[in-house]
Coordinates of C-alpha atoms in Angstrom, one line a residue:
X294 CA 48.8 95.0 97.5
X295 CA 50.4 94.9 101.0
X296 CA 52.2 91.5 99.9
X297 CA 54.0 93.8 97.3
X298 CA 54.5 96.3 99.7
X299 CA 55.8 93.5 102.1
X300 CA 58.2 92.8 99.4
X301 CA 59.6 96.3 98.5
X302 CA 60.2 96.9 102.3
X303 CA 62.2 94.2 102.6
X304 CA 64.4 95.1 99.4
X305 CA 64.8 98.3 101.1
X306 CA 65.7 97.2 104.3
X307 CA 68.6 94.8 102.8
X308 CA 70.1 97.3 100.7
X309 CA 70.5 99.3 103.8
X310 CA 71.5 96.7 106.2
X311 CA 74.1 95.7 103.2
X312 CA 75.0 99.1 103.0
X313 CA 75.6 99.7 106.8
X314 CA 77.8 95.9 106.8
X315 CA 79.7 97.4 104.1
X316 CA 80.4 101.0 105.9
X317 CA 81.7 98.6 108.7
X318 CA 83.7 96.6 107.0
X319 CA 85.4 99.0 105.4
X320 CA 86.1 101.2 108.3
X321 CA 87.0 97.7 110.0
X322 CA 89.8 96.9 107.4
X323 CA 90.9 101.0 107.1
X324 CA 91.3 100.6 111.1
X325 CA 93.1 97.1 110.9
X326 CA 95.4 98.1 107.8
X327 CA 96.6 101.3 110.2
X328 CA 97.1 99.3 113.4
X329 CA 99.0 97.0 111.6
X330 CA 101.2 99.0 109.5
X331 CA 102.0 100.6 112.9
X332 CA 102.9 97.6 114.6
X333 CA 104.2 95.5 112.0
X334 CA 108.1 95.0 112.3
X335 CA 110.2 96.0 109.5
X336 CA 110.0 93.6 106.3
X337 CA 112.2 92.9 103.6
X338 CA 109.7 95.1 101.4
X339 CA 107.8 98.1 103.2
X340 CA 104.5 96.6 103.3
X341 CA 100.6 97.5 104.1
X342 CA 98.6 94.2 105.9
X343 CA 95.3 94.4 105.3
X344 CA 93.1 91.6 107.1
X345 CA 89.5 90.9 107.2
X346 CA 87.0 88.2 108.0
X347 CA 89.2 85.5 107.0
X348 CA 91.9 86.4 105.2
X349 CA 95.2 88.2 105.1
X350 CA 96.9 89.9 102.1
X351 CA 100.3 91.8 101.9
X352 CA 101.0 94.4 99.8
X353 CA 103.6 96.7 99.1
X354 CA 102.8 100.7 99.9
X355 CA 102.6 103.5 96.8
X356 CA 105.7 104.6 98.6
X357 CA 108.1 101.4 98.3
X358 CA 106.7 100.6 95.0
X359 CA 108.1 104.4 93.4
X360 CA 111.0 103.8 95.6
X361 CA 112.0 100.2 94.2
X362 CA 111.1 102.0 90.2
X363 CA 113.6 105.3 91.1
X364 CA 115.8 103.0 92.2
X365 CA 115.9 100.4 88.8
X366 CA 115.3 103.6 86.6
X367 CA 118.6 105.4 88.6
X368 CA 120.5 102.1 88.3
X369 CA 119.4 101.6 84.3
X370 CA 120.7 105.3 83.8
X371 CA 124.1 105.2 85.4
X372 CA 125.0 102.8 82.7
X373 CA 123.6 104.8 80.0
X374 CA 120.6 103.0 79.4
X375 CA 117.4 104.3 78.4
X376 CA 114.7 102.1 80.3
X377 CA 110.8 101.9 81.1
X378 CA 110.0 100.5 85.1
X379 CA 107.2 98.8 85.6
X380 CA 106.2 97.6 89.9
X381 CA 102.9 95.9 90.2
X382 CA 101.1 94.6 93.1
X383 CA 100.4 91.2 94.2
X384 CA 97.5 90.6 91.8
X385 CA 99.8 92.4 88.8
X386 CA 98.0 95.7 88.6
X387 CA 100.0 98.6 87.9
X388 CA 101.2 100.9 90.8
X389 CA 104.1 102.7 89.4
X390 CA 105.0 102.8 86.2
X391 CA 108.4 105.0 84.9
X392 CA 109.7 105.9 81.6
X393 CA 113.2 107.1 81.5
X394 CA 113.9 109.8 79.3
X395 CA 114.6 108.4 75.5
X396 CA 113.2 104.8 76.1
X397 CA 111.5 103.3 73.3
X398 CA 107.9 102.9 72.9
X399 CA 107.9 99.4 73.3
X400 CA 109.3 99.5 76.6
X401 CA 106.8 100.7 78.8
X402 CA 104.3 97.9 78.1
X403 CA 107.0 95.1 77.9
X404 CA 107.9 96.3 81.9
X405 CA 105.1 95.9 82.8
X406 CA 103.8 92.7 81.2
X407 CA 107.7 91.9 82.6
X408 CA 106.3 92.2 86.5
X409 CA 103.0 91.0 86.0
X410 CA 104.9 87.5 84.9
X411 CA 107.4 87.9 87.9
X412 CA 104.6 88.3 90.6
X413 CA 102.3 86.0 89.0
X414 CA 104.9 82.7 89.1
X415 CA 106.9 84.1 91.8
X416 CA 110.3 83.6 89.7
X417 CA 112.5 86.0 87.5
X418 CA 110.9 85.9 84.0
X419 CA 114.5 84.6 83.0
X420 CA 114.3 81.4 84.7
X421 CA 110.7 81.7 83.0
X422 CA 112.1 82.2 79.8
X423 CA 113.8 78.3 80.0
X424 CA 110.7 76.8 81.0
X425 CA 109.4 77.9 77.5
X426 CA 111.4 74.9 76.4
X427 CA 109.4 72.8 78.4
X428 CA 106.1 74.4 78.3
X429 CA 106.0 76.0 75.0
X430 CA 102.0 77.6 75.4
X431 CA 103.0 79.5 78.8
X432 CA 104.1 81.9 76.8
X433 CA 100.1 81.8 75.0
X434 CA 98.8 83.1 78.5
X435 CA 97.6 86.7 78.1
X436 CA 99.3 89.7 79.7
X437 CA 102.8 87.4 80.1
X438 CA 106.1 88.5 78.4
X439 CA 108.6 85.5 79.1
X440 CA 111.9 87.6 78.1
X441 CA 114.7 88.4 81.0
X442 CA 113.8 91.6 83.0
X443 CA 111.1 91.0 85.9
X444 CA 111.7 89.9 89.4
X445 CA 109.6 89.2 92.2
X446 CA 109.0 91.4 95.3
X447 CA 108.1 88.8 98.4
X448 CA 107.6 89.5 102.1
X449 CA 107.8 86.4 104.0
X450 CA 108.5 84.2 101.1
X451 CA 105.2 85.3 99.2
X452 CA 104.9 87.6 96.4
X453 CA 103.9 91.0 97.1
X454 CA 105.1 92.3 93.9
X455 CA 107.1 92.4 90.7
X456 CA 109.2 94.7 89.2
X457 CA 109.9 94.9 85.4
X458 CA 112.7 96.7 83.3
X459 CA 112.2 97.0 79.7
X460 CA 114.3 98.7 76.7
X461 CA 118.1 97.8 77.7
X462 CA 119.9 95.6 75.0
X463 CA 119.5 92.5 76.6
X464 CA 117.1 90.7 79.4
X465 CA 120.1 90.0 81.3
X466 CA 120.9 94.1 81.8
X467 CA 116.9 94.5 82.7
X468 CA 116.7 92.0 85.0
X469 CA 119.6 93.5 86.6
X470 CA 118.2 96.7 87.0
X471 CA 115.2 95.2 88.4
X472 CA 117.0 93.6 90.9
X473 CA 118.7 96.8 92.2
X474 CA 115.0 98.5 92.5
X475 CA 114.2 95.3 94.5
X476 CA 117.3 95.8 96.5
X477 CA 116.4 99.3 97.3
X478 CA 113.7 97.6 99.2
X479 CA 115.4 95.9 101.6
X480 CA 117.7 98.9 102.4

């Protein structure tokens, strides 16, 4: 019996140890993603750094990302077109997504699987779209869209980001519009 009690202590006593590493690590990186934010100079892309242990990762703020989307969408609708903006971050989730009044339904998935190719080759997806003649089963690789319309965000020469346009008449037009929202980055 006081083996198994042995046992359960010790359970206990690394869940709260693990616990009490993960409260510091936390409040570690929260400290360490402030400081540097503060200090950092002033990037191509607004940026958050975020280090811990041993790594570093860049990542561009809630506030850049709706900035860079405004800035396709306004871009988009000055010509009359009737887009969806997509930005996503380094590792393609979804931080702001826009849908401009009277885009089609399609759109707003097709900007974001748009940026999510962008970020996750580091390329415009129109210089993607002609290595489909090359590599015909890229465009098999789940969440891609290999049509004209989503450019990389980078910091430093990685990617931090990718924006996609969707719902213009041609890739060309999108990819133009996401390249103004990038633009409005490095304002």
């Amino acid at each position: 019996m006081q083996h198994a009690r042995k046992k359960h202590l010790s359970t206990r006593a690394r869940v709260l140890a693990g616990g009490a590493v993960v409260a510091a690590l936390a409040a570690g990186a929260f400290g360490t993603v402030a400081a540097n934010a503060a200090d950092a100079p002033k990037a191509a892309a607004p940026v958050a750094v975020a280090q811990s242990g041993t790594t570093t990762s860049t990542h561009l703020t809630v506030d850049a990302a709706t900035e860079a989307a405004q800035a396709a969408l306004d871009a988009a609708e000055k010509e009359g077109r009737r887009v969806s903006v997509a930005v996503v971050d380094r590792n393609g989730n979804t931080i702001v997504i826009l849908r401009g009044d009277g885009a089609g339904p399609q759109s707003y998935e097709s900007a974001e699987r748009k940026a999510f190719t962008a970020v996750s080759w580091n390329a415009p997806t129109s210089e993607l779209a002609e290595r489909l003649e090359q590599a015909p089963n890229l465009k098999d690789i789940p969440g891609t869209l290999f049509l004209g319309g989503g450019v990389p965000v980078t910091a430093e020469g990685a990617p931090v980001a990718g924006i996609g346009v969707a719902g213009a008449p041609s890739g060309g037009l999108d990819e133009k519009y996401a390249r103004a929202g990038a633009a409005s980055l490095a304002r």
